[in-house]
Short mmCIF file of C-alpha atoms in Angstrom, two decimals:
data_model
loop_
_atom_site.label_atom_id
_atom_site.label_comp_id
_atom_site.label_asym_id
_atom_site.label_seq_id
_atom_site.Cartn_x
_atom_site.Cartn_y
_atom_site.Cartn_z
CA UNK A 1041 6.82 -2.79 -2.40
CA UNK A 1042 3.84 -2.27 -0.17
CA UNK A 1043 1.60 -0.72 -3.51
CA UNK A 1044 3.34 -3.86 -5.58
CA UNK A 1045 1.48 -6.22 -2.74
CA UNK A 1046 -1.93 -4.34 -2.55
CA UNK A 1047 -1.88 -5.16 -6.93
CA UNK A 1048 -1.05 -8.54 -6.41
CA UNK A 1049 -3.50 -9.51 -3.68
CA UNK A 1050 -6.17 -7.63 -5.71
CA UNK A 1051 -4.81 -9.95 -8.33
CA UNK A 1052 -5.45 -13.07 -6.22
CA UNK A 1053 -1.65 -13.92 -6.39
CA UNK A 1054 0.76 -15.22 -3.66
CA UNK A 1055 4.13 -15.59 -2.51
CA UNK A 1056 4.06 -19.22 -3.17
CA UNK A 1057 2.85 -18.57 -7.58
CA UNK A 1058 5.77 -16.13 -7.68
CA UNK A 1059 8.20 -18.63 -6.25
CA UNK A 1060 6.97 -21.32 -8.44
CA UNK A 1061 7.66 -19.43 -11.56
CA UNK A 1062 10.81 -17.98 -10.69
CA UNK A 1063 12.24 -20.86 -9.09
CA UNK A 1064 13.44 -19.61 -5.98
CA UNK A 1065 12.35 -20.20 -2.45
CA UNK A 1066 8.84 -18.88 -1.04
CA UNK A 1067 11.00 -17.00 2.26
CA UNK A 1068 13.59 -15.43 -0.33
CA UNK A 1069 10.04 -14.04 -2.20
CA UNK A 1070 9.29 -12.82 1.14
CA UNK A 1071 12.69 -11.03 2.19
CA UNK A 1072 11.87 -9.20 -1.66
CA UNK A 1073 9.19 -7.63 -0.15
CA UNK A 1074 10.94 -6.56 2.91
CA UNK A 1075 13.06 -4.74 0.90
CA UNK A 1076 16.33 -7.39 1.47
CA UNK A 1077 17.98 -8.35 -1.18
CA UNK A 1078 15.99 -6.78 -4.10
CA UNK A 1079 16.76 -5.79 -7.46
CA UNK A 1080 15.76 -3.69 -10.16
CA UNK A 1081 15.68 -6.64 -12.47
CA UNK A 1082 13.63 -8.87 -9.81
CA UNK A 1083 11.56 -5.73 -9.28
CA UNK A 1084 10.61 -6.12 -13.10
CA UNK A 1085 9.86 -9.90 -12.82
CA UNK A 1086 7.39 -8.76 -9.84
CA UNK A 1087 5.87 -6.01 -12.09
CA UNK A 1088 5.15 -8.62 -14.38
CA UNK A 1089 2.77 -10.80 -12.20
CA UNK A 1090 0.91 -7.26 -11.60
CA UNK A 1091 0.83 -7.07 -15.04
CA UNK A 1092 2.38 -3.22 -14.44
CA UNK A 1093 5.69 -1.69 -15.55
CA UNK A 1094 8.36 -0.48 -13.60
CA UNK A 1095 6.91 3.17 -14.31
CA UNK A 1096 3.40 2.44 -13.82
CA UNK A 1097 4.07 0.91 -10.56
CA UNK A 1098 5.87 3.96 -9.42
CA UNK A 1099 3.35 6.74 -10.81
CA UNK A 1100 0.47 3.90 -9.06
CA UNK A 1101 2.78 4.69 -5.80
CA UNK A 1102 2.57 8.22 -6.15
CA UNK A 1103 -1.12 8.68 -6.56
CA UNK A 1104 -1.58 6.27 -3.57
CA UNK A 1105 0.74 8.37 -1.55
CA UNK A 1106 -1.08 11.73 -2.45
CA UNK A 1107 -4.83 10.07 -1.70
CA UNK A 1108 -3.22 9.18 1.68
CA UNK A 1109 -3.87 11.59 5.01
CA UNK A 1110 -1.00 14.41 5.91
CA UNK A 1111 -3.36 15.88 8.83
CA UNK A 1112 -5.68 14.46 10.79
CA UNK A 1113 -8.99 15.50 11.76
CA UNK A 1114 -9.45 17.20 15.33
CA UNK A 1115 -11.30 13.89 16.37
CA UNK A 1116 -9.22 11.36 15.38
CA UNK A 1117 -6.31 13.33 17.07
CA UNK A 1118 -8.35 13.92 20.39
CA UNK A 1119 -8.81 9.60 19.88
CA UNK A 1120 -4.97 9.31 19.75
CA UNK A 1121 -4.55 11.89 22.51
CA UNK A 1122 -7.40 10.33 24.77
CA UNK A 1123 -5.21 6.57 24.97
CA UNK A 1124 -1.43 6.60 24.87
CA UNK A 1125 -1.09 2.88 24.29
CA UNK A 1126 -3.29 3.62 20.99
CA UNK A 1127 -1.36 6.46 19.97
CA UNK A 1128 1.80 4.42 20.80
CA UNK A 1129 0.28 1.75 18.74
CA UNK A 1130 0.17 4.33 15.48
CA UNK A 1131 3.27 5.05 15.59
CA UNK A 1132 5.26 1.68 15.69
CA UNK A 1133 2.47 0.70 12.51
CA UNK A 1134 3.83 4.20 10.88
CA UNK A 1135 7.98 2.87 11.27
CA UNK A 1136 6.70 0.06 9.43
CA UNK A 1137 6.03 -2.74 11.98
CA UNK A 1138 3.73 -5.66 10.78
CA UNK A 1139 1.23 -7.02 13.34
CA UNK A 1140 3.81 -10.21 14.04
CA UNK A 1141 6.24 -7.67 15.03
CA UNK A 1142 3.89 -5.82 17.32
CA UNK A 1143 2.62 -9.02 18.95
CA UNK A 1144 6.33 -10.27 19.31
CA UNK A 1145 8.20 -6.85 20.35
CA UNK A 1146 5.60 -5.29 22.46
CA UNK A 1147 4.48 -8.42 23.91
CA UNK A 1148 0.79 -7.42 23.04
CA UNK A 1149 -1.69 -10.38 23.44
CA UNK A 1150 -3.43 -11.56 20.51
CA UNK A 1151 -7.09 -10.04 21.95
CA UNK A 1152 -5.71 -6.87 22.94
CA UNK A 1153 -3.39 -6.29 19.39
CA UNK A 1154 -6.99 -6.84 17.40
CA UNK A 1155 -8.40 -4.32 19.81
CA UNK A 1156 -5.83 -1.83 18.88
CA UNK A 1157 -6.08 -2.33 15.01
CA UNK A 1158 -9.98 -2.28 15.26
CA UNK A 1159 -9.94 1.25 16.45
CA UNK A 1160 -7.04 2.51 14.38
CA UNK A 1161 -9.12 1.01 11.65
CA UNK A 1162 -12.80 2.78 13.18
CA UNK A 1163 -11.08 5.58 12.87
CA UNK A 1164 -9.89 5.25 8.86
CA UNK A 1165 -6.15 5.42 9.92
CA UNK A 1166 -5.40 1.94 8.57
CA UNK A 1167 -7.78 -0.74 6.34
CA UNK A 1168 -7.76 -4.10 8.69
CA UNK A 1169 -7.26 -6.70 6.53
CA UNK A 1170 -8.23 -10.60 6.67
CA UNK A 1171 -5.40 -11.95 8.51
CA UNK A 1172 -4.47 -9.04 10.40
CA UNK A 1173 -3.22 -7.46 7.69
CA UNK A 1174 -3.31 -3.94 7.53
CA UNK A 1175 -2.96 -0.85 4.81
CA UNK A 1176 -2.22 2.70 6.09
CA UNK A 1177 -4.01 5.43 5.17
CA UNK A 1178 -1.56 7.93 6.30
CA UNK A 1179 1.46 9.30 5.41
CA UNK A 1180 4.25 7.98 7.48
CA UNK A 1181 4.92 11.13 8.39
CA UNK A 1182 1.57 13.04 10.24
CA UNK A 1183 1.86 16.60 10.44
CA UNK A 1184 0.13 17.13 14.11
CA UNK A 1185 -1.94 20.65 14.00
CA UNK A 1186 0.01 23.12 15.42
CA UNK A 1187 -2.42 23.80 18.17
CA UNK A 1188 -4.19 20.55 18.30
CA UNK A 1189 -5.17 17.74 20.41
CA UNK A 1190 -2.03 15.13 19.59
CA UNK A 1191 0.84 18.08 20.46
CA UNK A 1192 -0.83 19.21 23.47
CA UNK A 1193 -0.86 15.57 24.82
CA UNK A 1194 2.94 15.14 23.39
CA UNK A 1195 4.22 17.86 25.40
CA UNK A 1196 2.14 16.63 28.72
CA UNK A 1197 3.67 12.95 28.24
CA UNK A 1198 7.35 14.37 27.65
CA UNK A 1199 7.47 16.46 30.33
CA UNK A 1200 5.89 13.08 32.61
CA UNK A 1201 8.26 10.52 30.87
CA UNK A 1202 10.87 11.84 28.69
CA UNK A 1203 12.65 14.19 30.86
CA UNK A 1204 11.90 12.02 34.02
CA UNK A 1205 13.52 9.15 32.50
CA UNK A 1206 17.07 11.09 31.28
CA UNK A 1207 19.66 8.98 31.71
CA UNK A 1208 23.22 10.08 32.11
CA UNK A 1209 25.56 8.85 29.49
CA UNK A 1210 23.06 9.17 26.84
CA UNK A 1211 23.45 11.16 23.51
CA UNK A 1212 22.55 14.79 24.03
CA UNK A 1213 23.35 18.42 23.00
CA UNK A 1214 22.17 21.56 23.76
CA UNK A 1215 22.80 25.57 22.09
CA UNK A 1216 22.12 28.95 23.00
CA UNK A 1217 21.21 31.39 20.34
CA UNK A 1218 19.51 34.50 20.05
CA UNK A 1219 16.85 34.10 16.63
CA UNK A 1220 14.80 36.19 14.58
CA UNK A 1221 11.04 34.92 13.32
CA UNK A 1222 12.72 33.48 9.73
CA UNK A 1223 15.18 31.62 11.44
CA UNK A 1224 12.97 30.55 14.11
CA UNK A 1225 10.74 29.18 10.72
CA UNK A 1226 14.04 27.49 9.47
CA UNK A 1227 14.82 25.68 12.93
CA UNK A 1228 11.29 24.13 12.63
CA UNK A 1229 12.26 22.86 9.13
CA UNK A 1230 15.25 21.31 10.63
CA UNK A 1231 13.90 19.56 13.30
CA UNK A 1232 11.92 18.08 10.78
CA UNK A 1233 14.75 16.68 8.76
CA UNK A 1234 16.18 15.28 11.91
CA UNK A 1235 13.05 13.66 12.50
CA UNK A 1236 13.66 12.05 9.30
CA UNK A 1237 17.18 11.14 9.96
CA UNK A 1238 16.20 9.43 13.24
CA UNK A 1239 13.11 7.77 11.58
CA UNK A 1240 15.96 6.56 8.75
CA UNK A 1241 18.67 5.17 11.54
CA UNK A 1242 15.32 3.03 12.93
CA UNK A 1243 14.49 1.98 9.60
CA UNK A 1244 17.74 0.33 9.03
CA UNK A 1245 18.17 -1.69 12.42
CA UNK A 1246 14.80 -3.18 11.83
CA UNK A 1247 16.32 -6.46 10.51
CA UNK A 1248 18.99 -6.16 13.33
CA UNK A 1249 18.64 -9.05 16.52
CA UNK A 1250 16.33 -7.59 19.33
CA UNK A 1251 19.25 -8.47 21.85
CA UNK A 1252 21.11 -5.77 19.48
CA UNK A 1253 18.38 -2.49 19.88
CA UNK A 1254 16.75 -1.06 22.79
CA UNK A 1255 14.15 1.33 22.50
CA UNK A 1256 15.03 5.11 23.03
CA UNK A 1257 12.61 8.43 22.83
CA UNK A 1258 14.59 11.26 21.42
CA UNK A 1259 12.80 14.65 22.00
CA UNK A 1260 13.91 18.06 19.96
CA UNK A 1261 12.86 21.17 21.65
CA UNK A 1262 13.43 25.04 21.58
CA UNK A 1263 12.05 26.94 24.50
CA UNK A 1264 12.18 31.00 24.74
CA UNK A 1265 14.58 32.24 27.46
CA UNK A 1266 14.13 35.75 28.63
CA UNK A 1267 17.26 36.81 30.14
CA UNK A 1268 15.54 39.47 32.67
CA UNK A 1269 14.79 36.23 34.73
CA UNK A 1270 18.62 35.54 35.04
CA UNK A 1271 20.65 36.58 38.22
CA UNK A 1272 22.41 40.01 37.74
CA UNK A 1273 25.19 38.83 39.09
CA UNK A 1274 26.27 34.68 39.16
CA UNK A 1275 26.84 33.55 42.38
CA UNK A 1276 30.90 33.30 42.96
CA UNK A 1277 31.91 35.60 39.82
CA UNK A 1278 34.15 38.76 41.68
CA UNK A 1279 32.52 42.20 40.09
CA UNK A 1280 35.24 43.48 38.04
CA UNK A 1281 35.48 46.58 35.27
#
């Protein structure tokens, strides 16, 4: 939907043309391209305005996703890393939030929101468009360098806020396992997928009442244990054979 928009607007065409000539209302053209209520069929009728098929417009998405960043440069992580607020800023824009939503959610004046999107766009992680508007030029999903600026600073503001801030009564689990290097390889792949999973559960309360959500931070970590460190013996345990 979002490549579907960038062809129209390069097109010169609105919400209010489309609603015109397929007589429904301009807000139900709107919820469309939210992704509520769409069909394959009304998906078609939009193609047409692009003057794109159905095919096009997903090969058009592909290509757009491949041109887009995976990995950031060292600079434009050490930018993130250097202002939490900005980095915080990135990542509500990569869940999908619109510039409305930041301004209403976050309670982000209208000076300070700009400010925010000017950098992010200085530093060719989004196109500011007239209005506010804004395109990505990231995936939605940044793969932070292993060793680099943005997952140094992570770990710095977990252990700070995340752990501080535990509350009991909320979700959490915990294992003990002994793991070679493959399987060590393999948990990092699925901590990625539950990455994705959380990223998906966010994705669909986004139309949900904000009395309904409240915002959580959900950190996935491993951390080597060496056993030599452990008490021989646990306090209270009688030896036995």
């Amino acid at each position: 939907m979002a490549s579907l928009k960038r062809l129209l607007r390069a097109r010169g065409i609105g919400y209010r043309e489309i609603a015109q000539t397929l007589a429904v209302s301009e807000p139900t053209i709107k919820r469309w391209f939210a992704g509520q209520g769409i069909t394959v069929e009304r998906l078609e009728d939009l193609c047409t305005f692009a003057d794109v098929s159905l095919i096009e417009l997903i090969e058009f998405t592909a290509h757009d996703a491949d041109a887009r960043l995976r990995q950031l440069s060292v600079e434009q992580e050490q930018a993130l890393a250097q202002d939490k607020n900005l980095a915080f800023v990135l990542t509500i824009i990569l869940r999908g939030w619109s510039p409305d939503e930041l301004w209403s959610e976050q309670g982000l004046e209208p000076a300070a929101l700009v400010d925010y999107l000017t950098r992010l766009d200085k530093l060719r992680l989004i196109d500011l468009l007239p209005g506010n508007e804004m395109r990505l030029l990231t995936v939605r999903d940044i793969e932070w360098r292993k060793d680099g600026p943005m997952r140094t600073q992570l770990a710095q503001w977990i252990k700070a806020d995340a752990l501080g801030a535990w509350q009991p009564g909320a979700p959490w689990g915990a294992e003990l396992v002994k793991l070679s290097e493959s399987s060590l390889t393999r948990l990092e792949d699925m901590i990625r997928d539950f990455q994705r999973n959380i990223r998906l559960l966010g994705e669909a309360d986004r139309h949900a009442s904000a009395a309904q959500k409240t915002w959580y931070s959900v950190l996935i970590s491993s951390s080597q244990l060496d056993l030599r460190t452990l008490p021989a013996k646990p306090k209270g345990l009688a030896a036995g054979r």
